[in-house]
Structure formats: C-alpha cells, structure tokens
Coordinates of C-alpha atoms in Angstrom, one line a residue:
X8 CA 27.4 -1.8 -13.7
X9 CA 24.3 -0.3 -12.2
X10 CA 23.5 -1.6 -8.7
X11 CA 19.7 -1.9 -8.3
X12 CA 17.7 -3.0 -5.2
X13 CA 14.0 -3.9 -5.4
X14 CA 12.0 -3.4 -2.1
X15 CA 8.7 -5.2 -1.3
X16 CA 7.0 -6.4 1.9
X17 CA 7.6 -10.0 0.9
X18 CA 8.0 -11.9 -2.3
X19 CA 5.2 -14.4 -3.3
X20 CA 2.9 -15.2 -6.1
X21 CA 0.9 -12.0 -6.4
X22 CA 0.6 -9.0 -8.8
X23 CA 3.4 -6.6 -7.4
X24 CA 5.7 -9.6 -6.8
X25 CA 5.3 -10.9 -10.3
X26 CA 6.0 -7.5 -11.8
X27 CA 9.3 -7.4 -9.8
X28 CA 10.2 -10.9 -10.9
X29 CA 9.5 -10.2 -14.5
X30 CA 11.7 -7.1 -14.4
X31 CA 14.5 -8.9 -12.7
X32 CA 14.3 -11.8 -15.2
X33 CA 14.5 -9.4 -18.2
X34 CA 17.1 -6.9 -17.1
X35 CA 20.5 -7.2 -18.8
X36 CA 22.6 -8.8 -16.2
X37 CA 25.8 -7.4 -17.9
X38 CA 24.5 -3.9 -17.1
X39 CA 22.7 -4.5 -13.8
X40 CA 23.7 -6.0 -10.4
X41 CA 20.3 -7.0 -8.9
X42 CA 19.3 -7.3 -5.3
X43 CA 15.9 -7.9 -3.6
X44 CA 15.1 -6.5 -0.1
X45 CA 12.1 -8.1 1.7
X46 CA 10.8 -6.3 4.8
X47 CA 8.6 -8.9 6.6
X48 CA 7.8 -12.5 6.9
X49 CA 5.9 -14.2 4.1
X50 CA 8.4 -15.0 1.4
X51 CA 7.8 -17.9 -0.9
X52 CA 11.1 -19.8 -0.3
X53 CA 10.9 -21.5 -3.7
X54 CA 10.9 -18.1 -5.4
X55 CA 13.8 -16.9 -3.1
X56 CA 15.8 -20.0 -3.9
X57 CA 15.2 -19.6 -7.7
X58 CA 16.3 -15.9 -7.5
X59 CA 19.5 -16.9 -5.6
X60 CA 20.2 -19.5 -8.2
X61 CA 20.0 -16.8 -10.9
X62 CA 22.5 -14.5 -9.2
X63 CA 20.1 -12.2 -7.3
X64 CA 21.3 -11.1 -3.9
X65 CA 18.5 -11.5 -1.3
X66 CA 18.3 -9.3 1.9
X67 CA 15.6 -10.3 4.4
X68 CA 15.0 -7.8 7.2
X69 CA 14.7 -9.5 10.6
X70 CA 13.7 -6.7 13.0
X71 CA 11.0 -4.7 11.2
X72 CA 7.3 -4.6 11.8
X73 CA 4.6 -2.6 10.0
X74 CA 3.9 -0.5 13.0
X75 CA 7.6 0.2 13.7
X76 CA 8.1 1.2 10.0
X77 CA 5.2 3.7 10.2
X78 CA 6.6 5.2 13.4
X79 CA 10.1 5.6 11.8
X80 CA 11.8 2.7 13.5
X81 CA 13.5 1.2 10.4
X82 CA 17.2 1.4 11.3
X83 CA 17.9 -2.1 9.9
X84 CA 16.6 -1.1 6.4
X85 CA 18.3 2.3 6.3
X86 CA 21.7 0.8 7.4
X87 CA 21.4 -1.9 4.7
X88 CA 20.7 0.6 1.9
X89 CA 23.7 2.8 3.1
X90 CA 26.0 -0.2 3.4
X91 CA 25.2 -1.7 0.0
X92 CA 25.6 1.6 -2.0
X93 CA 22.8 1.0 -4.5
X94 CA 22.5 3.3 -7.5
X95 CA 18.8 2.8 -7.7
X96 CA 16.2 1.6 -5.2
X97 CA 12.9 0.5 -6.7
X98 CA 10.1 0.2 -4.2
X99 CA 6.6 -1.5 -4.5
X100 CA 3.9 -0.7 -2.0
X101 CA 2.9 1.6 0.8
X102 CA 5.4 0.7 3.5
X103 CA 8.4 0.2 1.0
X104 CA 7.7 3.7 -0.3
X105 CA 7.5 5.1 3.2
X106 CA 10.9 3.6 4.1
X107 CA 12.6 4.5 0.8
X108 CA 11.4 8.1 1.1
X109 CA 13.5 8.4 4.3
X110 CA 16.8 7.3 2.6
X111 CA 19.4 10.0 3.1
X112 CA 22.0 8.7 0.6
X113 CA 22.3 9.8 -3.1
X114 CA 20.6 6.7 -4.3
X115 CA 17.9 7.4 -7.0
X116 CA 14.5 6.3 -5.8
X117 CA 11.9 4.8 -8.1
X118 CA 8.4 3.6 -7.1
X119 CA 5.7 1.7 -8.9
X120 CA 2.1 2.5 -7.9
X121 CA 0.1 -0.8 -8.1
X122 CA -3.3 0.5 -7.2
X123 CA -5.6 3.5 -6.9
X124 CA -5.0 4.3 -3.2
X125 CA -8.2 6.4 -3.0
X126 CA -10.2 3.3 -3.6
X127 CA -8.1 0.5 -2.3
X128 CA -7.2 2.0 1.1
X129 CA -10.8 2.8 2.0
X130 CA -11.8 -0.8 1.1
X131 CA -8.8 -2.2 3.1
X132 CA -8.5 0.1 6.1
X133 CA -11.8 2.0 6.4
X134 CA -12.3 5.7 5.8
X135 CA -10.5 7.1 8.9
X136 CA -7.3 5.1 8.5
X137 CA -7.4 5.5 4.8
X138 CA -7.3 9.2 5.1
X139 CA -4.2 9.1 7.3
X140 CA -2.4 6.5 5.1
X141 CA -3.1 8.3 1.8
X142 CA -1.6 11.5 3.3
X143 CA 1.4 9.6 4.5
X144 CA 1.9 7.9 1.1
X145 CA 1.5 11.0 -1.0
X146 CA 4.0 12.8 1.3
X147 CA 6.5 9.9 0.8
X148 CA 5.9 9.8 -3.0
X149 CA 6.9 13.5 -3.2
X150 CA 10.4 12.6 -2.1
X151 CA 10.9 9.9 -4.8
X152 CA 12.8 10.6 -8.0
X153 CA 10.5 8.6 -10.4
X154 CA 6.9 7.7 -9.8
X155 CA 5.4 5.1 -12.2
X156 CA 1.7 4.2 -12.4
X157 CA 1.1 0.5 -13.4
X158 CA -1.6 1.7 -15.8
X159 CA -2.7 4.9 -17.5
X160 CA -5.8 5.0 -15.2
X161 CA -3.6 5.0 -12.0
X162 CA -1.4 7.7 -13.6
X163 CA -4.5 9.8 -14.4
X164 CA -5.5 9.8 -10.7
X165 CA -2.0 10.4 -9.2
X166 CA -1.0 13.2 -11.6
X167 CA -3.6 15.4 -9.8
X168 CA -1.5 15.1 -6.6
X169 CA 2.1 14.5 -7.8
X170 CA 4.5 16.1 -10.3
X171 CA 6.5 14.1 -12.8
X172 CA 4.3 10.9 -12.8
X173 CA 4.6 8.5 -15.7
X174 CA 2.9 5.2 -16.5
X175 CA 4.3 1.9 -17.6
X176 CA 1.6 -0.7 -18.0
X177 CA 2.2 -4.0 -16.3
X178 CA 3.3 -6.8 -18.6
X179 CA 3.7 -10.5 -18.2
X180 CA 5.4 -13.5 -19.7
X181 CA 2.7 -15.5 -21.5
X182 CA 1.0 -18.0 -19.1
X183 CA 1.6 -21.6 -19.9
X184 CA -0.4 -24.3 -18.2
X185 CA 1.5 -27.0 -16.2
X186 CA -1.3 -29.6 -16.6
X187 CA -4.4 -30.3 -18.6
X188 CA -8.0 -29.9 -17.5
X189 CA -10.9 -31.0 -19.6
X190 CA -14.5 -29.7 -19.8
X191 CA -15.6 -33.3 -19.4
X192 CA -14.1 -33.4 -15.9
X193 CA -16.2 -30.4 -14.9
X194 CA -19.4 -31.7 -16.6
X195 CA -19.4 -28.8 -19.1
X196 CA -20.4 -29.4 -22.8
X197 CA -17.7 -29.0 -25.4
X198 CA -19.8 -26.5 -27.3
X199 CA -20.6 -24.3 -24.2
X200 CA -19.3 -20.7 -23.7
X201 CA -17.2 -20.8 -20.6
X202 CA -16.5 -17.7 -18.4
X203 CA -13.8 -17.8 -15.8
X204 CA -12.6 -15.7 -12.8
X205 CA -9.4 -16.2 -10.8
X206 CA -8.7 -14.4 -7.6
X207 CA -9.8 -14.0 -4.0
X208 CA -13.4 -14.5 -3.2
X209 CA -13.6 -11.1 -1.4
X210 CA -15.5 -7.8 -1.1
X211 CA -12.9 -6.0 -3.3
X212 CA -13.2 -8.6 -6.1
X213 CA -17.0 -8.3 -5.9
X214 CA -17.6 -12.0 -6.6
X215 CA -21.1 -12.0 -5.1
X216 CA -22.2 -9.5 -7.7
X217 CA -20.5 -11.5 -10.5
X218 CA -22.1 -14.8 -9.2
X219 CA -25.6 -13.4 -8.6
X220 CA -25.8 -11.7 -12.0
X221 CA -24.4 -14.6 -13.9
X222 CA -26.9 -17.0 -12.3
X223 CA -29.7 -14.5 -13.2
X224 CA -28.8 -13.9 -16.7
X225 CA -26.8 -16.8 -18.2
X226 CA -28.1 -18.7 -21.2
X227 CA -28.4 -22.5 -21.1
X228 CA -25.0 -22.9 -22.9
X229 CA -23.0 -20.6 -20.7
X230 CA -20.9 -21.6 -17.6
X231 CA -18.8 -19.8 -15.0
X232 CA -15.7 -21.1 -13.3
X233 CA -14.7 -19.4 -10.0
X234 CA -11.1 -20.1 -9.1
X235 CA -10.2 -19.0 -5.6
X236 CA -11.1 -18.9 -2.0
X237 CA -11.9 -16.2 0.6
X238 CA -14.4 -14.8 3.0
X239 CA -17.2 -14.6 0.4
X240 CA -17.0 -18.2 -0.6
X241 CA -19.9 -19.3 1.7
X242 CA -22.2 -16.6 0.3
X243 CA -21.3 -17.6 -3.2
X244 CA -22.1 -21.2 -2.4
X245 CA -25.7 -20.1 -1.5
X246 CA -26.1 -18.4 -4.9
X247 CA -24.8 -20.8 -7.5
X248 CA -26.7 -23.1 -9.8
X249 CA -25.3 -26.0 -11.8
X250 CA -23.9 -23.5 -14.4
X251 CA -21.4 -22.1 -11.9
X252 CA -18.4 -24.2 -10.7
X253 CA -16.8 -23.2 -7.4
X254 CA -13.4 -24.8 -7.8
X255 CA -11.4 -23.2 -4.9
X256 CA -7.8 -22.0 -5.2
X257 CA -5.9 -23.3 -8.2
X258 CA -2.2 -22.9 -8.5
X259 CA -2.4 -23.4 -12.3
X260 CA -5.2 -21.1 -13.5
X261 CA -3.9 -21.3 -17.1
X262 CA -5.1 -24.9 -17.3
X263 CA -8.6 -23.6 -16.7
X264 CA -8.2 -20.6 -19.0
X265 CA -7.4 -23.1 -21.8
X266 CA -10.9 -24.6 -21.5
X267 CA -12.5 -21.2 -21.3
X268 CA -13.6 -18.5 -23.7
X269 CA -14.1 -15.3 -21.6
X270 CA -12.4 -13.9 -18.5
X271 CA -14.9 -12.2 -16.2
X272 CA -14.3 -9.9 -13.3
X273 CA -16.7 -7.6 -11.3
X274 CA -13.8 -6.1 -9.3
X275 CA -14.3 -2.8 -7.5
X276 CA -10.7 -1.6 -7.9
X277 CA -7.6 -2.7 -9.8
X278 CA -4.3 -1.1 -10.7
X279 CA -3.8 -3.1 -13.9
X280 CA -4.9 -6.7 -13.1
X281 CA -2.3 -9.4 -13.7
X282 CA -5.0 -12.0 -13.9
X283 CA -6.6 -10.1 -16.8
X284 CA -3.2 -10.1 -18.6
X285 CA -2.7 -13.8 -18.0
X286 CA -6.2 -14.4 -19.5
X287 CA -5.2 -12.4 -22.5
X288 CA -2.0 -14.4 -22.9
X289 CA -4.2 -17.5 -23.2
X290 CA -6.4 -15.8 -25.8
X291 CA -9.5 -15.1 -23.7
X292 CA -12.0 -12.3 -24.5
X293 CA -12.9 -10.0 -21.6
X294 CA -16.1 -9.3 -19.6
X295 CA -15.1 -6.8 -17.0
X296 CA -16.6 -4.2 -14.6
X297 CA -16.3 -0.6 -15.9
X298 CA -13.7 0.5 -13.4
X299 CA -11.0 2.8 -15.1
X300 CA -8.3 0.1 -15.5
X301 CA -10.8 -2.4 -16.9
X302 CA -12.1 0.1 -19.4
X303 CA -8.5 0.9 -20.3
X304 CA -7.6 -2.6 -21.2
X305 CA -10.8 -3.4 -23.1
X306 CA -10.3 -0.3 -25.2
X307 CA -6.6 -0.5 -25.8
X308 CA -6.7 -1.6 -29.4
X309 CA -9.4 -0.3 -31.7
X310 CA -8.7 -2.9 -34.4
X311 CA -9.1 -5.9 -32.1
X312 CA -12.3 -6.8 -30.2
X313 CA -11.4 -7.6 -26.6
X314 CA -14.7 -7.7 -25.0
X315 CA -17.2 -5.6 -22.9
X316 CA -17.5 -3.6 -19.7
X317 CA -20.5 -3.6 -17.4
X318 CA -21.6 -1.3 -14.5
X319 CA -21.4 -2.5 -10.9
X320 CA -23.2 0.6 -9.5
X321 CA -26.3 0.8 -11.7
X322 CA -24.9 4.0 -13.3
X323 CA -24.0 2.6 -16.7
X324 CA -24.6 -0.3 -18.9
X325 CA -26.1 -3.2 -17.0
X326 CA -24.6 -6.6 -16.7
X327 CA -27.4 -8.1 -18.8
X328 CA -27.1 -5.5 -21.5
X329 CA -23.3 -6.0 -21.7
X330 CA -23.8 -9.8 -21.9
X331 CA -26.1 -9.2 -24.8
X332 CA -23.4 -7.2 -26.6
X333 CA -20.8 -9.9 -25.8
X334 CA -23.1 -12.6 -27.3
X335 CA -23.6 -10.5 -30.5
X336 CA -19.9 -10.0 -30.9
X337 CA -18.7 -13.4 -29.7
X338 CA -17.6 -14.5 -33.1
X339 CA -15.2 -11.6 -33.1
X340 CA -13.2 -13.0 -30.2
X341 CA -10.0 -14.1 -32.0
X342 CA -8.0 -16.3 -29.7
X343 CA -4.7 -16.1 -31.7
X344 CA -5.0 -12.3 -32.4
X345 CA -5.6 -11.7 -28.6
X346 CA -2.5 -13.8 -27.7
X347 CA -0.4 -11.8 -30.3
X348 CA -1.8 -8.5 -28.8
X349 CA -0.7 -9.4 -25.3
X350 CA 2.7 -10.5 -26.5
X351 CA 3.4 -7.3 -28.4
X352 CA 1.7 -4.7 -26.1
X353 CA 1.6 -6.2 -22.6
X354 CA 4.6 -8.5 -22.3
X355 CA 7.2 -8.7 -19.6
X356 CA 9.9 -7.7 -22.2
X357 CA 8.0 -4.6 -23.3
X358 CA 7.5 -3.5 -19.7
X359 CA 11.1 -4.1 -18.7
X360 CA 12.4 -2.2 -21.7
X361 CA 10.5 0.9 -20.6
X362 CA 11.7 0.6 -17.0
X363 CA 15.3 0.2 -18.2
X364 CA 14.9 3.3 -20.3
X365 CA 13.7 5.3 -17.3
X366 CA 16.5 4.0 -15.0
X367 CA 19.1 5.1 -17.5
X368 CA 17.4 8.4 -18.1
X369 CA 17.5 9.7 -14.6
X370 CA 20.9 8.2 -13.8
X371 CA 22.3 10.2 -16.7
X372 CA 20.4 13.2 -15.5
X373 CA 22.1 12.9 -12.1
X374 CA 25.6 12.6 -13.5

C-alpha cells in the first residue's frame, strides 16, 4: 500500500482543488492510502465531509500562517509529515511547495505547477514581490523529486529553469448540470448564437476587454453570458448592451453551458483552465485569448475544429477578425465530437492514470 498525502492551502471549488479531488477519486484505493493536508482556513466543509466519507484522512493545520510559512515557521506541518510516514507528498501551490521542499524525511516529493508564475505572480503581487517569490519558488522546486506542469505551455516555460520537468494536462469528469436553465428565461432567442464566460470578474480574467469588444462587434443574433462576480463587475455594467447578460456567480455553470454554443475568455494568464475543460465537456466551441495555454487547447486536435484565438495586446489577430473566422466555421462546431474529445483526451481518468504511472515510476527508482 502506497501512503500518499496531498498538500494544498485549503480545499474548495477551484482549479487546483478540483485536480486534487479528481486524482483522489480515481486512484486505486487498494493500492493507495490517501490523505489530504490543508494548511490554512478556508476549507469547504461539504467537500471535507465527502472526502472523509470516502475514506480519505484529513489533516487541518491549526497554527500556520502564510507569513510564518515563508519565514520557516512550519513546525506543525513538518512534524505531521514525519509522524505519518508518507511514501509520497504531492503539493499544489506556492506555499505548499515551499513547505514540502523543507521536508527532511525520505518521502518522495511531487508538485503540480498550476500556472505560469512569471505572469501570475506579477499580476497578483506586483513586480517587486513577484521577483522575490519567483526566486523562492524555483529554489523550492529544485528540491522536489517530480515537477509536473498542468499543461504543455507551463512545462515549456519551466523547463528553462528546472531539470526533469514533465507535463500532465489537467483533466476533469464531464460536467453535468444540476438544474435546467432556458433561453426564454434570459430573453434570448432560440436561434441565437450564445457565448458564455464563467469566472471572476477581475483584471486577470480580462473581462472588461471581453465585454467591450463583444459589445462593439457582435451581430444581432449573438449574445454573451457573464457568470461571476468580482472587482470589475461595476465597470462591466457600464459597458453592456442588451446582448450581454451579467448573471453573477452561479454554482451550476453547466446549466448555462447547456444553452450556449461557444465558451469565451480573454484571460491574461492560465495554467490549463478548468472552466475551458468544463465547457468542452458540455460540447462548446472555444473563443479564447491567444495566451499559450489557450492556443494549446484550441490546437490540440487537427481533425476536430475547436474554435479560434484572438489577440489581447494588438500584436496578433484582432477580436473582430477572429469573430469573423468563428462565424465562417460555426457549422464545424460538432457538439458530440467535442464531448467525445474531452472524454478521451482531457478526462479525470486519463489525467490520474498518468499521475499513477509517475508515482510508481519514481517509487521503484528509489527502491
């Protein structure tokens, strides 16, 4: 039996958490004894209860803070790892990686890199702090046994700074709606082409760019649903016309995907977007900014049309030009073929099988 512990700041409904939950759900429980270690407050207690009901041991650290962790004051975590005698520790995130890099036992250390830190940290912390945190993170990653990019694009960035980096693309269980939404409820014609975005209305997600350009260039039969809240909501409210529906946070986005045709995102940076994968699982075509991970997913399968990319920095194909290409190719968006593509290439089972292979590979190498 392989004893594995997953480490994250807290477990909730977000991208890194969902990757952990999908791996846990699909690992062979006859081969693995699974634990989850959360470092800070913020756990979704419903998720914690469900994990416990399914035999996962939960450890919640009580004494840690982010500042203390960065300063090396992480005794509670280090003692926990030593006491439990894990074979593998799999960390997700900046501070989990920092803490796991300090472990002194023989445990094998795996990390998943969920973003491009050179973009994300600047957006989140500003240039000065980002420079410090990037150095700290890379130094920590050099002490890990296995470094996994969540996409090929993240891998291509990190291999310039680290040896023995691989990539395993994020995968998800197909998203099933919990309830039904109709176009009639939203005052959208049945024959309209509906675009949808789900996520925070924030600078990083670049929703003002998406809203402004959609309002400027949409046809009379095209509509955009914005699912989410955040600091840029008020600015978006000033831009919208009657073809843009600001619907706030929705805990069942698949219900809205099911009445949509195209998933749209102008995000400035992504590791490998879970929202995009969920949209694919509902059969949606894609209309995405031309950041590396978005180009990666749109171009993954030459035999299947998935959509178009557009520039967000005026250094490539414009939003309007890309919209024109999407309209020309709209009849090539094959809902059932896209669902099948996600199930075969970007599923939770396919992702977990690749992690399982890596776990076993380096455990054998350490024997």
